[in-house]
PDB file of C-alpha atoms in Angstrom:
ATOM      1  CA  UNK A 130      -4.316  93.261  27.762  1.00  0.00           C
ATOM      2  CA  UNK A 131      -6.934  91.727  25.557  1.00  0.00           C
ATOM      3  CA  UNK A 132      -6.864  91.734  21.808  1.00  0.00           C
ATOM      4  CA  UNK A 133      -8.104  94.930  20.588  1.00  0.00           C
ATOM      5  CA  UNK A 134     -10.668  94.782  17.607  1.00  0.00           C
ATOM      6  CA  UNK A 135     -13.133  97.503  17.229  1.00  0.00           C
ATOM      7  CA  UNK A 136     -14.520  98.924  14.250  1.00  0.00           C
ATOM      8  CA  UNK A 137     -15.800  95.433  12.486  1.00  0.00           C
ATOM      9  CA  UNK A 138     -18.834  95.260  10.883  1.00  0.00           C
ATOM     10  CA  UNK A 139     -21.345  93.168  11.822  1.00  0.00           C
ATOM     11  CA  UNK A 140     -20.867  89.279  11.160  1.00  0.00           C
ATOM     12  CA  UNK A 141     -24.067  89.331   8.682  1.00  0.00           C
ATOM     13  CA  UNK A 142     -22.657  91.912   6.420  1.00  0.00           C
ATOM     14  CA  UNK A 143     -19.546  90.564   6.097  1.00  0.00           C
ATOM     15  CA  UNK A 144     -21.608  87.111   4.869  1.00  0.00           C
ATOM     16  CA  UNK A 145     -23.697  89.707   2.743  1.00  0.00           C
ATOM     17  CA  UNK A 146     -20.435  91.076   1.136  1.00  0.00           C
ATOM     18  CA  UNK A 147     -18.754  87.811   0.630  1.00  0.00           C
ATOM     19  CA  UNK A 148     -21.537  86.132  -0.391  1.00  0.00           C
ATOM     20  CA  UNK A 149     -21.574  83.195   1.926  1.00  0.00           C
ATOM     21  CA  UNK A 150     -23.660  80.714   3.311  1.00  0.00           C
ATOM     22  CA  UNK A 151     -23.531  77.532   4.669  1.00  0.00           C
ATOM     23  CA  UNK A 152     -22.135  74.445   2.723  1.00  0.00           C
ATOM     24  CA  UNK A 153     -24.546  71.865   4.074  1.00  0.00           C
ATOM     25  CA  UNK A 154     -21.674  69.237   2.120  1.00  0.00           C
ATOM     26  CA  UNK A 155     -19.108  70.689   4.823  1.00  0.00           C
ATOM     27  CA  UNK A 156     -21.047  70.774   7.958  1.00  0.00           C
ATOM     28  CA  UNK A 157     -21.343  74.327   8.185  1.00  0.00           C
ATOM     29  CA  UNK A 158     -23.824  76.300  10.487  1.00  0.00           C
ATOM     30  CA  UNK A 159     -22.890  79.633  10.974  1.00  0.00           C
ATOM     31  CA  UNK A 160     -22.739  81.504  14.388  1.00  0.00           C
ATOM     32  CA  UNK A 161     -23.420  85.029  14.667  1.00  0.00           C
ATOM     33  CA  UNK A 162     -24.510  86.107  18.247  1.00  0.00           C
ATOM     34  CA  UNK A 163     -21.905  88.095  18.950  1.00  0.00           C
ATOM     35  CA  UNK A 164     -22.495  87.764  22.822  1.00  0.00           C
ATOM     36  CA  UNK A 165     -22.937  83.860  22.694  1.00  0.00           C
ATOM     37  CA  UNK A 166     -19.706  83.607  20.804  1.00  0.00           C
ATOM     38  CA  UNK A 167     -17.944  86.023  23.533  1.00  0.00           C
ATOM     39  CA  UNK A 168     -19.026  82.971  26.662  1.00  0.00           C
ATOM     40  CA  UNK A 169     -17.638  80.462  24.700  1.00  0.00           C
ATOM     41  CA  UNK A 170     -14.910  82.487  24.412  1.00  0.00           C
ATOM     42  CA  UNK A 171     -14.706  82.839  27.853  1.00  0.00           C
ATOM     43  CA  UNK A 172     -15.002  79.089  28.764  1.00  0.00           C
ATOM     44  CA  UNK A 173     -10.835  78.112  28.584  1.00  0.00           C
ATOM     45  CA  UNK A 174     -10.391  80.973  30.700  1.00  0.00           C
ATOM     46  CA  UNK A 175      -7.989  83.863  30.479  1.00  0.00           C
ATOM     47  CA  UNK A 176      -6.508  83.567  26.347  1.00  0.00           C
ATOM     48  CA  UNK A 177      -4.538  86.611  26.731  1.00  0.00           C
ATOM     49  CA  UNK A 178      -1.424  85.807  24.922  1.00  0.00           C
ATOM     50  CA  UNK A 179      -2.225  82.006  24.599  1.00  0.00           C
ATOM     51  CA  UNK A 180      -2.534  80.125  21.298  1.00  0.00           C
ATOM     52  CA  UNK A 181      -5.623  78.734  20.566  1.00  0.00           C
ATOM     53  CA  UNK A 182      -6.557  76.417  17.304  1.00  0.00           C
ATOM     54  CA  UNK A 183      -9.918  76.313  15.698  1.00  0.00           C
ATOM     55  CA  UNK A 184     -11.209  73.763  12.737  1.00  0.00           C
ATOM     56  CA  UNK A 185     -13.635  75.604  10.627  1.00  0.00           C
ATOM     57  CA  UNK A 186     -13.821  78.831  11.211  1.00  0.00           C
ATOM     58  CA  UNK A 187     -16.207  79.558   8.475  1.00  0.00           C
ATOM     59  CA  UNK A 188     -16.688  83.697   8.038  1.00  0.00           C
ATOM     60  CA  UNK A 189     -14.923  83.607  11.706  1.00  0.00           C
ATOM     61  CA  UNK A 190     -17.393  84.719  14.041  1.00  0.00           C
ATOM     62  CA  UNK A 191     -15.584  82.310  16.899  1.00  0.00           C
ATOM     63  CA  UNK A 192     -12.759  83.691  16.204  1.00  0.00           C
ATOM     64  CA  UNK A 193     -13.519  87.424  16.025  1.00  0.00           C
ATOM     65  CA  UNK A 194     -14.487  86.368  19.588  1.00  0.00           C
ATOM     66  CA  UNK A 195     -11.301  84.388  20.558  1.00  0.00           C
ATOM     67  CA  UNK A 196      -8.889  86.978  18.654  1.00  0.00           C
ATOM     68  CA  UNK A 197     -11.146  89.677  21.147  1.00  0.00           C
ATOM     69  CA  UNK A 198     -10.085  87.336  24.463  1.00  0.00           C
ATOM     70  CA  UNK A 199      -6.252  88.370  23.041  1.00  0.00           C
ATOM     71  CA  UNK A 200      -5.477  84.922  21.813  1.00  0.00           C
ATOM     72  CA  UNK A 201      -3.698  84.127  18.560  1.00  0.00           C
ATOM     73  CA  UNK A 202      -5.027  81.656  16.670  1.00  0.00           C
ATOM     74  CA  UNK A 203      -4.096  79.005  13.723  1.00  0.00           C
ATOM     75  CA  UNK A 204      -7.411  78.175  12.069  1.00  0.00           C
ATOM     76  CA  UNK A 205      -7.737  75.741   9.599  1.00  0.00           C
ATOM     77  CA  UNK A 206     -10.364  76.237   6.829  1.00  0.00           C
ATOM     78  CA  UNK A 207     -11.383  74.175   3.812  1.00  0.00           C
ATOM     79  CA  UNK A 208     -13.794  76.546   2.320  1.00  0.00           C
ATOM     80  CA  UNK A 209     -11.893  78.889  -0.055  1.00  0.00           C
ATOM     81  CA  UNK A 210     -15.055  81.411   0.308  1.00  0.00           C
ATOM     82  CA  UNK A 211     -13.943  82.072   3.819  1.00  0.00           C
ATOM     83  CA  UNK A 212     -10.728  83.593   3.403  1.00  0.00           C
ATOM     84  CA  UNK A 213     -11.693  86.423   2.390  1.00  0.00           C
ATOM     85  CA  UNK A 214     -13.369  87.403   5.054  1.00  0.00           C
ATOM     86  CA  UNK A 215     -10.426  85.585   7.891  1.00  0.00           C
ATOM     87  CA  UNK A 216      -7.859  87.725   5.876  1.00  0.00           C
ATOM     88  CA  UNK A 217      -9.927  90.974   6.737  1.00  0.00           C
ATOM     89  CA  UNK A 218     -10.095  89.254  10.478  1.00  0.00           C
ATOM     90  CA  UNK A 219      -6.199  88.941  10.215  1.00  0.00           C
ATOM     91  CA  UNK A 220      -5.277  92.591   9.349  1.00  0.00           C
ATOM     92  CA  UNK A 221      -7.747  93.428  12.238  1.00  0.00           C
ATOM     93  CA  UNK A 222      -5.933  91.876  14.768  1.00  0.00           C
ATOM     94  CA  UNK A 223      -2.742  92.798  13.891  1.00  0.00           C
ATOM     95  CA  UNK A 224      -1.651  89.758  12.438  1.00  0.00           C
ATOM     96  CA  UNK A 225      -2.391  87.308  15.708  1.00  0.00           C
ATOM     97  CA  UNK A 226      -4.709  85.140  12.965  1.00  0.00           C
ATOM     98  CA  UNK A 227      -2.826  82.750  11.041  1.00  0.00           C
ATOM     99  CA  UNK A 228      -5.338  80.610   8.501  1.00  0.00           C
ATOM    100  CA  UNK A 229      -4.117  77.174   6.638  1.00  0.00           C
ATOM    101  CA  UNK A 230      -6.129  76.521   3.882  1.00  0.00           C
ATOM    102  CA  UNK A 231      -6.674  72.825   4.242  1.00  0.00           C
ATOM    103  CA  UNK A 232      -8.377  69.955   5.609  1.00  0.00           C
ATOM    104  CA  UNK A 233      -8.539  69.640   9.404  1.00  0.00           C
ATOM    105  CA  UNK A 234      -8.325  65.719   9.057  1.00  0.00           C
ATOM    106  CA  UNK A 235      -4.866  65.986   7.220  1.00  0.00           C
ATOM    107  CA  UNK A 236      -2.819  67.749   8.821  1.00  0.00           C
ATOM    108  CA  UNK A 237      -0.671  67.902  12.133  1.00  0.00           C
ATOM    109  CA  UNK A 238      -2.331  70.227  14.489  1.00  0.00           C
ATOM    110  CA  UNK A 239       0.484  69.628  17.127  1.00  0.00           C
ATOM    111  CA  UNK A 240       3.436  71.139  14.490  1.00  0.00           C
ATOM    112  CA  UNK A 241       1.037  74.010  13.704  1.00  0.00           C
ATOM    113  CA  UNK A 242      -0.587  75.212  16.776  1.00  0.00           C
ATOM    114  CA  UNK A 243       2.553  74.253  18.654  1.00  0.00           C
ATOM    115  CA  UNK A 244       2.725  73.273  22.596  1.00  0.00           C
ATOM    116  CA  UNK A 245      -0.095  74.137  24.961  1.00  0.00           C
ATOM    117  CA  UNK A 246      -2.158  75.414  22.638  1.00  0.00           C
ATOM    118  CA  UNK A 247      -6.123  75.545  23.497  1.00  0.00           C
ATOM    119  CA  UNK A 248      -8.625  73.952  20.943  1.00  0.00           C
ATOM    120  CA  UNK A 249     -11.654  75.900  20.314  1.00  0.00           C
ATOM    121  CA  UNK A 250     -14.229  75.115  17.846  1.00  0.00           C
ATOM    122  CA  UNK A 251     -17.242  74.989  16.054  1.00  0.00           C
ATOM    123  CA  UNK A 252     -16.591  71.824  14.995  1.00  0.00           C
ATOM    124  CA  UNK A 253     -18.806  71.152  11.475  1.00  0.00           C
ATOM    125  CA  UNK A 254     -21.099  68.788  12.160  1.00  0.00           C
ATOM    126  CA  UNK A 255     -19.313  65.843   9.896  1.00  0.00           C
ATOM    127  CA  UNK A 256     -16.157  65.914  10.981  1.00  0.00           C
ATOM    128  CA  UNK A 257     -16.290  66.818  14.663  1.00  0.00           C
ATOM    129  CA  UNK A 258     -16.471  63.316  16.519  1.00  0.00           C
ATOM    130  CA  UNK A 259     -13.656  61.712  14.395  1.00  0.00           C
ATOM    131  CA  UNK A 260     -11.442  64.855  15.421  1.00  0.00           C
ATOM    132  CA  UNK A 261     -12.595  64.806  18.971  1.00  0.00           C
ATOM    133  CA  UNK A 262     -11.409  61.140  19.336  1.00  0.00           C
ATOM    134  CA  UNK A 263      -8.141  61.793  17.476  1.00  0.00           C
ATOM    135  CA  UNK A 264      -7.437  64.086  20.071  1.00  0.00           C
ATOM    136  CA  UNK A 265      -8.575  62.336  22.624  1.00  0.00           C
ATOM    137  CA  UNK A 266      -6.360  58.961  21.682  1.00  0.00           C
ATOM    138  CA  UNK A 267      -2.688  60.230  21.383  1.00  0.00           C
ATOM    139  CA  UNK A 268      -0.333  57.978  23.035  1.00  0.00           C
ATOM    140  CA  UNK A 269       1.484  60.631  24.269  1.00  0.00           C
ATOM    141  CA  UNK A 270       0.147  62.258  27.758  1.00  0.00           C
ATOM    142  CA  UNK A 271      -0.963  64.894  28.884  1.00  0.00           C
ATOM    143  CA  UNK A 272      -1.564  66.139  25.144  1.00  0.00           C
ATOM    144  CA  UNK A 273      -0.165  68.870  23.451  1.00  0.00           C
ATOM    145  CA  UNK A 274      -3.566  71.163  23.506  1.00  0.00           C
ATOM    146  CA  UNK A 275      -4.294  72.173  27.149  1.00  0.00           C
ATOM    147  CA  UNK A 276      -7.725  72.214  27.022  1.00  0.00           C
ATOM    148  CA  UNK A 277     -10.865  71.973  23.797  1.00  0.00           C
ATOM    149  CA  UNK A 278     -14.347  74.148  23.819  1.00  0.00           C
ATOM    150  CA  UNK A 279     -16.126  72.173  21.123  1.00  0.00           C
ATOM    151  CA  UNK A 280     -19.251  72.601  19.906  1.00  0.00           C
ATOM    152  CA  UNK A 281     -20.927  69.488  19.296  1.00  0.00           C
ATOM    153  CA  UNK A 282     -24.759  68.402  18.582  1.00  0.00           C
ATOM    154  CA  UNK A 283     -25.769  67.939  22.070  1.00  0.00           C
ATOM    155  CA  UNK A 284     -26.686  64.356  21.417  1.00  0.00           C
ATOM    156  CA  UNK A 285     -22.874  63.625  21.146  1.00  0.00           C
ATOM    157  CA  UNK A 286     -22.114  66.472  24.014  1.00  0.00           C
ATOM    158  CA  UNK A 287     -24.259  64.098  26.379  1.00  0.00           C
ATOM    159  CA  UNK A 288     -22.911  61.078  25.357  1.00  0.00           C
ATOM    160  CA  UNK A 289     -19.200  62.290  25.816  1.00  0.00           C
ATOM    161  CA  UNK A 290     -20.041  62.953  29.612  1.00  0.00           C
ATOM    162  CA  UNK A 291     -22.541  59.885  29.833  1.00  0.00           C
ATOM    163  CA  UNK A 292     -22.095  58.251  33.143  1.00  0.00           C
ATOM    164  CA  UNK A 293     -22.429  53.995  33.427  1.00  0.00           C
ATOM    165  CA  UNK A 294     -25.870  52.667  33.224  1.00  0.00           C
ATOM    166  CA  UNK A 295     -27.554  55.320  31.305  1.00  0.00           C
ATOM    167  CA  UNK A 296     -28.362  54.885  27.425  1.00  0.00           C
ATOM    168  CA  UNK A 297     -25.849  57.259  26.339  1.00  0.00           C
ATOM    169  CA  UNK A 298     -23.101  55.508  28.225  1.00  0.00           C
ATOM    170  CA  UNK A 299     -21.138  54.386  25.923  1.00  0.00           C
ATOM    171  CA  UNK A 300     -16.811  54.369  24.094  1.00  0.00           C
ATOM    172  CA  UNK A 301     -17.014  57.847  23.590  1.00  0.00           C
ATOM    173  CA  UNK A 302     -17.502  58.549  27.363  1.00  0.00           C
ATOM    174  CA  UNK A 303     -15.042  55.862  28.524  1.00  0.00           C
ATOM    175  CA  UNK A 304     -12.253  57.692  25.846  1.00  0.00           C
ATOM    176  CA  UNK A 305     -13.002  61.303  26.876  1.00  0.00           C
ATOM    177  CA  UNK A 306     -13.308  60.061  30.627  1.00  0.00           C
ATOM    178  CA  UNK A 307     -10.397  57.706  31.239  1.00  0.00           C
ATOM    179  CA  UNK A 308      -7.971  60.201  31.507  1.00  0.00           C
ATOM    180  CA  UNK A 309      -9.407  63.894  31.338  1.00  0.00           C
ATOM    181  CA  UNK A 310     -12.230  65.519  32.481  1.00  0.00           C
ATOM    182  CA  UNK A 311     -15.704  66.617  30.183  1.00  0.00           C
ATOM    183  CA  UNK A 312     -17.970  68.706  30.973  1.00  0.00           C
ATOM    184  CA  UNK A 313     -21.284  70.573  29.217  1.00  0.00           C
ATOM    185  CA  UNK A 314     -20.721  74.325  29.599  1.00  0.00           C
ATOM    186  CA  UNK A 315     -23.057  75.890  27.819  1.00  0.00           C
ATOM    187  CA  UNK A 316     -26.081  74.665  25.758  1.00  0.00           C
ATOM    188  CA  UNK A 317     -26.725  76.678  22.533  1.00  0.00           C
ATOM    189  CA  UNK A 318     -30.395  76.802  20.568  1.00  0.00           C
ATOM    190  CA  UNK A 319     -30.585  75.249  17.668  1.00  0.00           C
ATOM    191  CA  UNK A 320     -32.087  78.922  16.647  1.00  0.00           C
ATOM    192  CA  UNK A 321     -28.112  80.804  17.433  1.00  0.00           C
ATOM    193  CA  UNK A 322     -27.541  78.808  14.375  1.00  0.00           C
ATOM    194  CA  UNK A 323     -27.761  80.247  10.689  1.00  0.00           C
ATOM    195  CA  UNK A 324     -29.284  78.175   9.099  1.00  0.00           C
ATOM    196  CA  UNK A 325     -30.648  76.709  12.225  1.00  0.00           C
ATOM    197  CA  UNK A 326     -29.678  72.681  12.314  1.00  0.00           C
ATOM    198  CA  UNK A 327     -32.299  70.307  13.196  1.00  0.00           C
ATOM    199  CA  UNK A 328     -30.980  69.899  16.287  1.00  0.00           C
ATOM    200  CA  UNK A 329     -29.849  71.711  19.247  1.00  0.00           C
ATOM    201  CA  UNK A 330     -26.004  71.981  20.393  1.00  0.00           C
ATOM    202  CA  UNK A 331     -23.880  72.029  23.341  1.00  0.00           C
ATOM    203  CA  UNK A 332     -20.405  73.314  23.978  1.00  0.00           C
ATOM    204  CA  UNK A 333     -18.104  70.923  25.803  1.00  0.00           C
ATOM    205  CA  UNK A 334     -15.087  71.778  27.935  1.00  0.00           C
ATOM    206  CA  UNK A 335     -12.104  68.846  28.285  1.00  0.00           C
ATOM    207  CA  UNK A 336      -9.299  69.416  30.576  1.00  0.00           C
ATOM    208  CA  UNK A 337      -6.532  66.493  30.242  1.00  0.00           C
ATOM    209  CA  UNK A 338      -5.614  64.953  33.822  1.00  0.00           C
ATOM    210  CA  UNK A 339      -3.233  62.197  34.488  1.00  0.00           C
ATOM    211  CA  UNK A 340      -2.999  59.315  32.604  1.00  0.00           C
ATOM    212  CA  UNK A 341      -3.909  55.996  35.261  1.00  0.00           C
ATOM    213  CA  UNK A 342      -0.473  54.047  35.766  1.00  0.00           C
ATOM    214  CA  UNK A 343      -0.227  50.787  33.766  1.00  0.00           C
ATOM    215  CA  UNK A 344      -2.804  51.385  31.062  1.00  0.00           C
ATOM    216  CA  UNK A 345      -2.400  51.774  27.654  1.00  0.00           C
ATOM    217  CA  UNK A 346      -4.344  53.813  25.065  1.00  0.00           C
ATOM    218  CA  UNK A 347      -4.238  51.321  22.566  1.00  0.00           C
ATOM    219  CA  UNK A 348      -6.014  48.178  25.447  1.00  0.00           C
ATOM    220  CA  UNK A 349      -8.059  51.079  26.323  1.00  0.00           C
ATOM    221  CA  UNK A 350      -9.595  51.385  22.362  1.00  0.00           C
ATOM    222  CA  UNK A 351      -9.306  48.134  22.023  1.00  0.00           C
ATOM    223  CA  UNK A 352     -11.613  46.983  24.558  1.00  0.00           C
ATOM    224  CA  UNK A 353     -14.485  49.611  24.755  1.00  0.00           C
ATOM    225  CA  UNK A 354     -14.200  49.111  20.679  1.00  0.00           C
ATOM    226  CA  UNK A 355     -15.125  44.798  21.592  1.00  0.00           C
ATOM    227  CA  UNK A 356     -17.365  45.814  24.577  1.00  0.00           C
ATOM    228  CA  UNK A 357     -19.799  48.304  23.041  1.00  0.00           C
ATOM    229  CA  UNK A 358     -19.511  46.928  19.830  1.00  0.00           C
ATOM    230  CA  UNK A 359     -22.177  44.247  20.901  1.00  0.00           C
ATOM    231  CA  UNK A 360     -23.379  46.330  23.761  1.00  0.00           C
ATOM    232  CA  UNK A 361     -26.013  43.908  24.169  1.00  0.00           C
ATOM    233  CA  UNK A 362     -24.467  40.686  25.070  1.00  0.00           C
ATOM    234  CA  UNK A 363     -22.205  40.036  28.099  1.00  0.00           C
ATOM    235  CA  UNK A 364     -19.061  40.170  28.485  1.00  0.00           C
ATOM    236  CA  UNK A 365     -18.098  36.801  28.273  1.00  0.00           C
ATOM    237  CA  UNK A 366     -19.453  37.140  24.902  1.00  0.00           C
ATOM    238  CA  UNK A 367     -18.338  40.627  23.386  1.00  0.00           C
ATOM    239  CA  UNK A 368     -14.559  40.601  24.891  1.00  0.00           C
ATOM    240  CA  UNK A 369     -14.089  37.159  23.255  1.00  0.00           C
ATOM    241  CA  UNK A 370     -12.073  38.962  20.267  1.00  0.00           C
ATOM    242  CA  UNK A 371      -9.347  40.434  22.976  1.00  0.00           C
ATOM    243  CA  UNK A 372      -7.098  37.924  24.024  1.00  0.00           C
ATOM    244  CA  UNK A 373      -7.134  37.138  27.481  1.00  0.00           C
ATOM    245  CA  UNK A 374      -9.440  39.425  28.397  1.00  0.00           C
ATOM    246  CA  UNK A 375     -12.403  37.272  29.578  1.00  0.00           C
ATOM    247  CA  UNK A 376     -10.089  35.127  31.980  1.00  0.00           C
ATOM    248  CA  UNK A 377      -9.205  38.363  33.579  1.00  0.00           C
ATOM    249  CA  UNK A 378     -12.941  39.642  34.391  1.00  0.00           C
ATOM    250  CA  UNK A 379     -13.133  38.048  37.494  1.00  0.00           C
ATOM    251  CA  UNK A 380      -9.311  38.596  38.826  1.00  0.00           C
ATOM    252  CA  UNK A 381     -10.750  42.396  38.597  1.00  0.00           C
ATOM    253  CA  UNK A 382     -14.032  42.137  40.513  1.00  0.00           C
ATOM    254  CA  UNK A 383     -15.822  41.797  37.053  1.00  0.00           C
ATOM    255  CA  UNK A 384     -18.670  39.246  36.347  1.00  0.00           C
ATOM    256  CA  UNK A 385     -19.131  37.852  33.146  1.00  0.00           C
ATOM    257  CA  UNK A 386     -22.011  37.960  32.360  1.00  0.00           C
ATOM    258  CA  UNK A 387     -22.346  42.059  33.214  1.00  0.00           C
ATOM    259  CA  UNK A 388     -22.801  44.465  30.121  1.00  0.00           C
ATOM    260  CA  UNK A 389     -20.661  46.681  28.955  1.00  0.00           C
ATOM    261  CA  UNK A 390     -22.777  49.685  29.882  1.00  0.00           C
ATOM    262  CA  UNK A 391     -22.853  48.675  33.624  1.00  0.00           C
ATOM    263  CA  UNK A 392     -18.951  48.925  33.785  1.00  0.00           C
ATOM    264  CA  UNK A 393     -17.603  52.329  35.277  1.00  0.00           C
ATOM    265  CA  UNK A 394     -14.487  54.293  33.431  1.00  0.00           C
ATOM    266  CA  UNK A 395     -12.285  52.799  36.581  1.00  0.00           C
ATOM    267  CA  UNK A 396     -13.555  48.859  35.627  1.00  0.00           C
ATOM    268  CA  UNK A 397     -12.379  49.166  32.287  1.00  0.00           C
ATOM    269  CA  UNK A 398      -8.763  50.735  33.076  1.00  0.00           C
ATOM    270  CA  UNK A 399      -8.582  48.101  35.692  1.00  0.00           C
ATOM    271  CA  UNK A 400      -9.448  45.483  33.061  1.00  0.00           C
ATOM    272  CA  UNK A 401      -6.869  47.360  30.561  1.00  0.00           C
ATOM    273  CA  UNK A 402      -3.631  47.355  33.632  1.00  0.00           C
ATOM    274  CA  UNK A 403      -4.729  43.794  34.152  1.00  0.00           C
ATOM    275  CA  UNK A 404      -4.629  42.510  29.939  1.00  0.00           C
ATOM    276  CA  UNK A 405      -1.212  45.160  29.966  1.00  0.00           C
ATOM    277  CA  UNK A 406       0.364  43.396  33.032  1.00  0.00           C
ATOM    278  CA  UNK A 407       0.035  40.141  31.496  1.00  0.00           C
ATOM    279  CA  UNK A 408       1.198  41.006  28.171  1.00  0.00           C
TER     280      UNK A 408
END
């Protein structure tokens, strides 16, 4: 059974009537393609009864879309303007939309969306790859979400599934690829958009896998944080700030004097067992 929600007006009146727009301050670009919205929907697979949790939901055209798939969702909005408009969204779904009028970078997610919830977002622009990585580095795994559906700017989108040796390559790829699985599902015109961003978009889809045995989150950070920091010198050079991590290089098949950008997701968790071992 999927949620049931005819009879809304379109997304454009309901900004009309509530006099929105987009808070360029807050990262806001609004998404009103009713179709577009139902494929992302559509990318964690079946929602029916799940929980999903979405950061800015703006005048909720995402989740209008996800409430549709017969998920209930805890959305977290900063913009008083919007609640208006989420509260109508709420009585329209029966009550399966629950909104927290806060900031998405102070609260815990985990207590409020609960246990295997999904993540699905439009993530604003300003806050989205400090929220991605918070997600990405809990120390306990698998996570709490099951899966995120993020909109990001596709220059980010591409760098989070950047494989070694390309420019994009880089910690974000080595954090989302370590231990889970990104991929670009969809890629979105910069003209969905309202206003349309300078840029164009792409949604990306994370499922968590296991965590590789004898590797830490924290050595992980720590060296792709020293590595790519001075992506440009070797290793000998940019790992000197982690202890012991340069004597190790070669008792891992490493040389030296490679760059970080040449070293695969595996090289670096071997490096990271290898500086945890001898710890």
């Amino acid at each position: 059974m999927t949620g049931k929600m005819q009879g809304l007006p379109p997304l454009r009146d309901v900004i009309a009537r509530h006099g929105l727009s987009a808070n360029k301050a807050l990262g806001q670009n609004f998404l009103l393609d009713g179709q577009l919205l139902d494929r992302i929907a559509r990318i964690p697979g079946d929602l029916d009864g799940q929980t999903v949790y979405e950061v800015g939901p703006g005048p909720g055209g995402l989740t209008r879309a996800l409430l549709g798939a017969g998920a209930s969702v805890v959305a977290v909005e900063r913009d008083d303007r919007c609640l208006p408009a989420l509260a109508e969204l709420d009585i329209a779904s029966g009550g399966r939309l629950r909104v927290i009028s806060a900031d998405a970078m102070k609260i815990d997610e985990r207590t409020e969306a609960g246990e295997g919830a999904h993540i699905a977002s439009n993530l604003p622009y300003n806050v989205g790859t400090a929220l991605f990585v918070r997600w990405l580095s809990l120390d306990k795994w698998p996570p709490w979400w099951r899966s995120l559906t993020l909109m990001f700017q596709k220059e980010v989108a591409e760098r989070i599934v950047a494989k070694p040796g390309t420019p994009a390559y880089g910690r974000l790829a080595v954090l989302a690829q370590w231990r889970s699985t990104p991929t670009i599902a969809l890629n979105v015109h910069r003209s969905a958009f309202v206003p349309p961003p300078k840029v164009m978009s792409a949604v990306v889809h994370v499922i968590p896998g296991d965590q590789p045995e004898g590797a830490s989150m924290v050595t992980v950070e720590t060296l792709t944080a020293a590595a790519f920091g001075q992506r440009r010198k070797m290793l000998r050079q940019s790992l000197k700030s982690v202890k012991g991590a340069v004597d190790l290089l070669p008792t891992v098949g490493i040389d030296p004097e490679r760059r970080a950008e040449t070293l695969s997701v595996e090289e670096f968790v071997a490096l990271a067992r290898a500086l945890d071992s001898n710890r």
